[in-house]
Short mmCIF file of C-alpha atoms in Angstrom, two decimals:
data_model
loop_
_atom_site.label_atom_id
_atom_site.label_comp_id
_atom_site.label_asym_id
_atom_site.label_seq_id
_atom_site.Cartn_x
_atom_site.Cartn_y
_atom_site.Cartn_z
CA MET A 557 0.01 0.17 0.16
CA ARG A 558 1.53 3.02 -1.54
CA ASN A 559 0.66 6.21 1.15
CA PRO A 560 0.27 9.60 0.26
CA LEU A 561 2.02 12.50 1.57
CA ASP A 562 1.76 13.16 5.30
CA PRO A 563 2.53 16.78 5.80
CA THR A 564 2.35 16.61 9.78
CA LYS A 565 4.17 12.65 9.67
CA LEU A 566 6.81 14.61 7.77
CA HIS A 567 6.96 17.77 9.90
CA ALA A 568 7.61 15.79 13.04
CA ALA A 569 9.76 13.40 12.09
CA ILE A 570 12.48 16.45 10.73
CA GLU A 571 11.54 17.94 14.12
CA ASN A 572 12.68 14.84 15.79
CA VAL A 573 15.87 14.15 14.17
CA HIS A 574 16.54 19.06 15.07
CA ARG A 575 15.91 17.56 18.94
CA ALA A 576 18.24 14.33 18.93
CA GLY A 577 20.63 16.36 18.14
CA VAL A 578 21.31 17.84 14.59
CA PRO A 579 21.11 21.64 15.00
CA GLY A 580 19.66 21.98 11.62
CA LEU A 581 18.61 20.12 8.71
CA PHE A 582 16.11 20.81 5.92
CA ALA A 583 13.81 18.79 3.41
CA GLU A 584 11.29 17.87 -0.25
CA VAL A 585 9.57 14.85 -0.47
CA ARG A 586 7.63 14.49 -4.01
CA ASP A 587 4.89 12.39 -5.04
CA GLY A 588 3.65 12.33 -7.95
CA ASP A 589 2.08 16.64 -8.65
CA GLN A 590 2.14 16.78 -4.93
CA VAL A 591 5.38 18.68 -2.87
CA TRP A 592 5.91 19.44 1.23
CA ARG A 593 9.48 21.25 2.28
CA GLY A 594 10.34 22.03 5.85
CA ALA A 595 13.20 22.49 7.51
CA ALA A 596 13.39 22.06 10.95
CA GLY A 597 16.74 23.74 14.18
CA VAL A 598 19.38 26.36 13.13
CA ALA A 599 21.34 27.76 10.63
CA ASP A 600 24.36 29.19 12.99
CA VAL A 601 23.91 28.38 16.45
CA ALA A 602 26.13 30.80 17.31
CA THR A 603 23.18 33.37 15.84
CA ASP A 604 20.73 30.13 15.99
CA ARG A 605 19.82 31.87 12.16
CA PRO A 606 16.60 30.15 11.23
CA VAL A 607 17.28 26.96 8.31
CA THR A 608 14.92 26.71 5.39
CA ALA A 609 14.36 25.01 2.89
CA ASP A 610 15.86 26.76 -0.01
CA MET A 611 18.96 26.79 1.36
CA ARG A 612 22.50 25.67 -0.83
CA HIS A 613 24.91 22.86 0.57
CA ARG A 614 27.49 21.05 -0.51
CA ILE A 615 25.91 17.86 -1.71
CA GLY A 616 29.25 15.12 -1.16
CA SER A 617 29.29 12.25 -3.11
CA VAL A 618 25.99 12.58 -5.03
CA THR A 619 27.93 15.03 -7.23
CA LYS A 620 29.29 11.31 -8.45
CA THR A 621 26.58 10.65 -9.89
CA PHE A 622 26.12 13.16 -11.84
CA THR A 623 29.70 11.77 -12.90
CA ALA A 624 28.89 9.35 -13.14
CA ALA A 625 25.83 9.70 -15.79
CA ALA A 626 28.88 12.49 -17.81
CA VAL A 627 30.22 9.71 -18.31
CA MET A 628 27.12 7.44 -19.11
CA GLN A 629 26.24 10.56 -21.49
CA GLN A 630 29.90 9.65 -23.59
CA VAL A 631 29.42 6.55 -23.94
CA GLU A 632 26.55 6.69 -25.58
CA SER A 633 28.35 9.43 -28.13
CA GLY A 634 31.34 6.40 -28.42
CA ARG A 635 33.54 8.78 -27.32
CA ILE A 636 34.12 6.37 -24.31
CA ASP A 637 34.40 2.34 -24.07
CA LEU A 638 32.62 0.54 -20.67
CA ASP A 639 34.39 -1.95 -20.88
CA ALA A 640 37.89 -0.28 -22.18
CA PRO A 641 40.72 -0.53 -19.93
CA ILE A 642 41.21 2.88 -18.51
CA ALA A 643 44.90 2.73 -19.71
CA LYS A 644 43.05 3.60 -23.42
CA TYR A 645 42.33 6.69 -22.20
CA LEU A 646 44.43 7.79 -18.70
CA PRO A 647 48.18 5.36 -19.22
CA GLU A 648 50.39 7.94 -17.31
CA LEU A 649 48.17 8.42 -14.11
CA VAL A 650 47.52 4.03 -14.49
CA PRO A 651 50.80 3.03 -15.73
CA GLY A 652 51.31 -1.43 -15.74
CA GLU A 653 49.71 -3.68 -15.35
CA ARG A 654 46.69 -2.22 -13.82
CA GLY A 655 45.74 0.22 -16.18
CA ASP A 656 45.11 -2.48 -18.51
CA ALA A 657 42.83 -5.17 -16.00
CA ILE A 658 40.97 -1.66 -14.80
CA THR A 659 38.25 -0.88 -16.42
CA VAL A 660 36.05 2.21 -17.19
CA ARG A 661 32.86 0.40 -15.38
CA MET A 662 35.26 -1.03 -12.59
CA LEU A 663 36.10 2.83 -11.97
CA ILE A 664 32.63 4.00 -11.71
CA ASN A 665 31.18 1.08 -9.91
CA HIS A 666 34.29 0.56 -7.00
CA THR A 667 35.44 -2.38 -8.20
CA SER A 668 39.23 -0.93 -9.46
CA GLY A 669 40.88 -1.94 -5.87
CA LEU A 670 42.28 1.19 -5.75
CA ALA A 671 42.60 3.02 -2.39
CA GLU A 672 41.52 5.61 -1.51
CA TYR A 673 43.23 8.69 -1.35
CA LEU A 674 42.06 10.59 2.07
CA PRO A 675 44.35 8.81 4.74
CA TYR A 676 47.12 10.20 2.28
CA ALA A 677 46.26 13.52 1.97
CA TYR A 678 44.87 14.16 5.50
CA PRO A 679 47.79 13.04 7.60
CA SER A 680 45.74 13.03 10.44
CA LEU A 681 43.28 9.97 9.20
CA ARG A 682 46.23 7.99 8.54
CA ALA A 683 44.50 4.93 11.05
CA PHE A 684 41.46 5.16 9.30
CA PRO A 685 39.89 3.40 8.89
CA VAL A 686 40.37 2.57 12.84
CA LEU A 687 38.92 5.59 14.11
CA ALA A 688 40.70 5.53 17.91
CA ASP A 689 43.47 6.59 16.55
CA THR A 690 42.86 9.57 14.05
CA GLY A 691 42.37 12.88 14.15
CA PRO A 692 40.63 16.16 12.96
CA GLN A 693 43.78 18.70 12.85
CA SER A 694 44.00 17.77 9.19
CA LEU A 695 40.31 19.10 8.20
CA ASP A 696 42.01 22.57 9.63
CA ASP A 697 45.48 22.51 7.88
CA HIS A 698 43.76 21.38 4.08
CA ARG A 699 41.16 23.91 4.70
CA PHE A 700 42.38 26.53 1.92
CA THR A 701 44.71 23.88 0.17
CA ARG A 702 44.84 23.69 -3.11
CA PHE A 703 44.58 20.06 -4.42
CA HIS A 704 45.30 19.28 -7.86
CA PRO A 705 43.42 15.89 -9.11
CA THR A 706 46.17 14.16 -10.10
CA GLU A 707 47.96 14.32 -7.12
CA LEU A 708 45.38 12.64 -5.34
CA ILE A 709 45.07 9.59 -7.79
CA GLU A 710 49.12 9.33 -7.73
CA MET A 711 48.07 9.32 -3.76
CA GLY A 712 45.56 6.36 -4.32
CA VAL A 713 47.31 4.21 -7.38
CA THR A 714 50.78 4.03 -5.02
CA ALA A 715 48.77 3.02 -2.03
CA PRO A 716 48.62 -0.80 -1.47
CA ALA A 717 45.46 -1.50 -3.32
CA PHE A 718 42.63 -3.31 -1.51
CA ALA A 719 42.59 -5.69 -3.77
CA ALA A 720 42.70 -7.43 -8.35
CA PRO A 721 40.77 -4.35 -10.41
CA GLY A 722 37.15 -6.56 -11.13
CA GLY A 723 36.77 -7.58 -7.31
CA THR A 724 33.54 -7.93 -5.41
CA PRO A 725 33.41 -6.81 -2.59
CA GLY A 726 35.00 -3.36 -3.57
CA LEU A 727 35.84 -0.68 -2.42
CA TYR A 728 33.63 2.54 -1.88
CA SER A 729 36.70 5.09 -3.63
CA ASN A 730 37.32 8.85 -3.95
CA THR A 731 40.24 7.90 -5.97
CA ASN A 732 38.27 5.81 -9.11
CA TYR A 733 35.57 10.17 -9.28
CA LEU A 734 39.32 12.04 -9.96
CA LEU A 735 39.89 9.06 -12.78
CA LEU A 736 37.16 9.41 -14.33
CA GLY A 737 37.23 13.57 -14.22
CA GLN A 738 39.68 13.23 -15.84
CA LEU A 739 38.12 10.40 -17.82
CA LEU A 740 35.77 13.03 -18.93
CA GLU A 741 38.76 15.65 -19.49
CA GLN A 742 40.65 13.21 -21.38
CA VAL A 743 37.76 12.19 -23.96
CA THR A 744 35.94 16.05 -23.97
CA GLY A 745 38.84 18.43 -24.20
CA THR A 746 36.94 21.37 -21.72
CA THR A 747 37.19 20.14 -17.83
CA PRO A 748 35.09 17.76 -15.97
CA GLU A 749 33.28 20.64 -14.09
CA ARG A 750 32.09 22.39 -17.55
CA CYS A 751 31.80 18.99 -19.01
CA ILE A 752 29.05 17.78 -16.16
CA THR A 753 27.86 21.37 -16.38
CA GLN A 754 26.42 21.87 -19.90
CA ASN A 755 25.70 18.68 -20.05
CA VAL A 756 23.86 17.07 -17.35
CA ILE A 757 23.59 20.22 -14.69
CA GLU A 758 21.76 22.67 -17.66
CA ARG A 759 20.11 19.67 -19.47
CA ALA A 760 18.59 18.90 -16.68
CA GLY A 761 17.11 22.28 -16.40
CA LEU A 762 19.26 23.40 -12.41
CA ARG A 763 19.06 26.32 -11.99
CA ASP A 764 21.09 26.62 -7.79
CA THR A 765 24.04 23.89 -9.05
CA GLY A 766 27.48 24.17 -9.53
CA PHE A 767 30.61 23.11 -9.04
CA PRO A 768 32.43 26.12 -6.60
CA ALA A 769 35.06 28.29 -7.79
CA ASP A 770 36.35 28.91 -4.31
CA PRO A 771 36.68 27.61 -0.19
CA TYR A 772 32.93 29.93 -0.12
CA VAL A 773 28.84 28.93 -1.18
CA HIS A 774 27.17 31.59 -2.06
CA GLY A 775 23.38 32.21 -1.67
CA PRO A 776 21.38 31.17 1.32
CA HIS A 777 23.00 28.68 2.83
CA SER A 778 23.88 26.95 6.67
CA GLN A 779 27.16 26.98 8.33
CA ILE A 780 28.28 23.15 8.89
CA TYR A 781 29.44 21.33 11.84
CA GLU A 782 31.90 18.55 11.96
CA ALA A 783 32.10 16.58 15.07
CA TRP A 784 34.21 14.16 13.82
CA PHE A 785 33.65 11.60 16.52
CA GLY A 786 33.89 13.22 20.07
CA MET A 787 36.60 14.88 18.61
CA ILE A 788 35.45 18.20 17.86
CA ASP A 789 33.74 19.11 20.95
CA PRO A 790 31.91 21.96 20.09
CA PRO A 791 31.59 20.65 16.79
CA ARG A 792 32.96 23.26 14.65
CA ASP A 793 32.46 25.28 11.56
CA TYR A 794 33.61 24.33 8.33
CA SER A 795 31.00 25.04 5.78
CA VAL A 796 34.43 27.68 4.65
CA TYR A 797 36.66 24.93 2.99
CA ASP A 798 38.49 24.47 -1.15
CA MET A 799 36.34 21.45 -2.72
CA SER A 800 39.65 20.44 -4.97
CA TRP A 801 40.41 17.71 -1.60
CA VAL A 802 37.38 15.98 -4.06
CA GLY A 803 36.17 17.52 -7.06
CA PRO A 804 34.19 15.40 -9.69
CA ALA A 805 33.69 12.84 -7.17
CA ALA A 806 32.54 15.34 -3.82
CA SER A 807 32.09 19.08 -4.34
CA LEU A 808 29.07 20.25 -5.56
CA ILE A 809 26.82 22.48 -4.25
CA SER A 810 22.94 21.98 -5.06
CA THR A 811 19.50 22.78 -2.78
CA VAL A 812 17.51 19.33 -1.68
CA ALA A 813 14.83 20.96 -4.56
CA ASP A 814 17.70 21.08 -7.38
CA LEU A 815 18.47 17.70 -6.74
CA ASN A 816 15.24 15.93 -7.22
CA ARG A 817 14.43 17.52 -10.24
CA PHE A 818 17.86 16.45 -10.65
CA PHE A 819 16.71 13.11 -10.16
CA GLY A 820 13.29 12.96 -11.51
CA ARG A 821 15.14 13.38 -15.19
CA LEU A 822 17.63 11.07 -14.58
CA VAL A 823 14.92 8.54 -14.18
CA ALA A 824 12.93 9.83 -16.39
CA GLY A 825 15.39 8.95 -18.66
CA GLU A 826 16.07 12.95 -19.89
CA ILE A 827 19.39 13.19 -18.61
CA VAL A 828 20.67 9.06 -20.38
CA SER A 829 19.09 7.07 -22.05
CA PRO A 830 17.58 3.57 -20.38
CA SER A 831 19.64 1.91 -21.39
CA SER A 832 22.41 3.35 -19.64
CA LEU A 833 20.20 3.80 -16.69
CA ALA A 834 19.72 0.17 -16.59
CA GLN A 835 23.58 -0.18 -16.91
CA MET A 836 23.28 2.55 -13.85
CA GLN A 837 21.05 0.41 -12.08
CA ARG A 838 23.40 -3.09 -12.39
CA THR A 839 24.65 -3.27 -8.51
CA VAL A 840 27.69 -5.38 -7.35
CA GLN A 841 28.85 -6.26 -3.81
CA VAL A 842 31.17 -2.85 -2.81
CA VAL A 843 32.13 -1.87 1.05
CA SER A 844 31.10 1.67 2.31
CA GLN A 845 34.20 4.03 4.25
CA GLU A 846 31.82 2.91 7.34
CA GLY A 847 32.58 -0.69 7.17
CA ARG A 848 29.44 -2.31 5.32
CA THR A 849 29.30 -3.59 2.33
CA ILE A 850 26.40 -1.97 0.63
CA ASP A 851 24.50 -3.06 -3.48
CA TYR A 852 26.32 -0.32 -5.66
CA GLY A 853 25.48 1.00 -9.49
CA LEU A 854 27.44 3.05 -11.55
CA GLY A 855 26.81 6.21 -9.51
CA LEU A 856 23.87 4.66 -7.68
CA HIS A 857 22.65 3.10 -5.10
CA PRO A 858 19.34 1.18 -4.29
CA MET A 859 17.79 1.26 -0.31
CA GLU A 860 14.54 -0.75 0.32
CA ALA A 861 12.41 -1.95 2.88
CA PRO A 862 11.29 -5.03 3.56
CA GLY A 863 7.67 -5.19 2.09
CA GLN A 864 8.42 -2.21 -0.17
CA ASP A 865 9.26 -0.26 -3.38
CA THR A 866 13.26 -0.14 -4.16
CA PHE A 867 14.41 3.46 -4.14
CA TRP A 868 17.85 4.00 -6.15
CA GLY A 869 20.29 8.05 -5.66
CA HIS A 870 22.57 8.43 -3.40
CA GLY A 871 23.99 9.86 0.17
CA GLY A 872 27.24 12.46 0.52
CA THR A 873 29.03 13.56 3.14
CA VAL A 874 31.69 16.67 3.73
CA TRP A 875 33.43 17.75 6.75
CA GLY A 876 30.43 18.64 8.29
CA GLY A 877 27.52 18.00 5.64
CA GLY A 878 25.76 15.57 4.64
CA THR A 879 22.94 14.81 1.83
CA LEU A 880 20.38 12.07 0.59
CA SER A 881 19.36 11.87 -2.29
CA MET A 882 15.91 8.96 -3.53
CA ILE A 883 13.88 8.14 -5.81
CA ARG A 884 11.52 5.51 -6.49
CA ALA A 885 12.24 2.80 -8.96
CA ASP A 886 8.93 4.73 -11.15
CA GLY A 887 9.81 7.77 -10.66
CA GLY A 888 6.46 8.38 -8.53
CA ARG A 889 8.41 9.29 -4.57
CA GLN A 890 11.23 10.47 -3.96
CA MET A 891 13.51 12.58 -1.11
CA SER A 892 15.92 14.47 -0.51
CA VAL A 893 17.22 15.85 2.84
CA ALA A 894 20.38 17.55 3.90
CA VAL A 895 21.65 17.79 7.82
CA ASN A 896 24.72 20.24 8.97
CA LEU A 897 25.95 18.01 11.50
CA GLN A 898 27.89 14.75 10.68
CA ARG A 899 30.01 12.39 12.05
CA TRP A 900 27.88 12.68 15.91
CA ASN A 901 28.19 9.22 16.95
CA ARG A 902 30.98 9.20 19.68
CA LEU A 903 33.85 6.08 20.24
CA ASP A 904 33.67 2.68 22.25
CA PRO A 905 35.96 1.86 24.44
CA SER A 906 37.05 -0.49 21.36
CA GLY A 907 36.57 2.18 19.07
CA ARG A 908 33.60 1.67 17.24
CA PRO A 909 31.21 4.34 16.94
CA GLN A 910 28.09 4.42 18.70
CA PRO A 911 24.60 4.07 18.76
CA HIS A 912 23.21 8.47 18.98
CA PRO A 913 19.07 9.49 18.92
CA ILE A 914 19.66 11.39 15.22
CA ASP A 915 20.93 7.95 13.83
CA ALA A 916 17.02 5.95 14.54
CA ALA A 917 15.50 9.79 14.38
CA LEU A 918 17.10 9.67 11.23
CA ALA A 919 16.17 6.91 10.13
CA ALA A 920 12.55 7.17 10.77
CA LEU A 921 11.89 10.55 8.85
CA TYR A 922 13.46 8.70 6.08
CA GLN A 923 10.30 5.90 6.09
CA VAL A 924 8.13 8.73 6.23
CA ALA A 925 9.24 10.52 3.25
CA MET A 926 10.34 7.11 1.25
CA TYR A 927 7.24 4.77 2.27
CA GLY A 928 4.15 7.26 4.40
#
């Protein structure tokens, strides 16, 4: 039984997330012609400025769906072969046998076996995924660092491999998507940001979505607060940040309305062809950054509650900000949620993140938003 939007339940659910400890969050939920937008809490803990549902927000790895769509467009045009080795296009970035073994598809679905570069770019995160041995110092050190993508790619390519190319489960790694950015540049002759903007963002008719040209979020936005598992107390504002550390993997700025518009048009076949969308929805198993094994396609992953419809979309985090955008497979129901706090779970004595009331409250909001 599919339930219509219930504004009262949605309002209560979003307020509960705020009460559980998120300073501010906002969302847009769609069901056919019905649209609900809501916000709870503050955009600035110092001034109590309220959040609003039209704010621009750093969407983190939701960017990957945009990048994957841009690659699939080039596959459709014949400029990229999805199952060709990356060495065909970027031999200098992935040299040797690995370059011949890793295909474009393996980059998009994270089965390349390439390591994540972040622990090497951020020295205080070197011990990741052993969270208790990490620290947040590098987050401040690199606030205005301008990274070049090939510098970060080299860190990921030269680090010990997670697995052989094509093996499953794969490893969710930003290295893969920086390589896809370089691939887009190689075959189109323009920057990946310009390629994605022209062919995906503008094609979808998004007016409040774009790559940042500087460390600031321009237009109405919230401050975003990073807790780093209780090691930053009180949580610190990272809304001003040079996003070259993730580029076409996770640097886009958008709104919840734009995200719903994008995923709606993607599923409707207006961004990539229906056959490309079907490829994007072919999943493999991948180990997420949280250490969980998830199903992942080509820049899309599924969510479903037992006995309920499947939703497709992506989540994303940056230092301080989180986003989740999902759409039902038939395009009829959508949810985009943005929160201005990240890594709120403190660590238990064994170094594992402890459950927090925010987790249950967010899960309840997602449930109401997607299934009523």
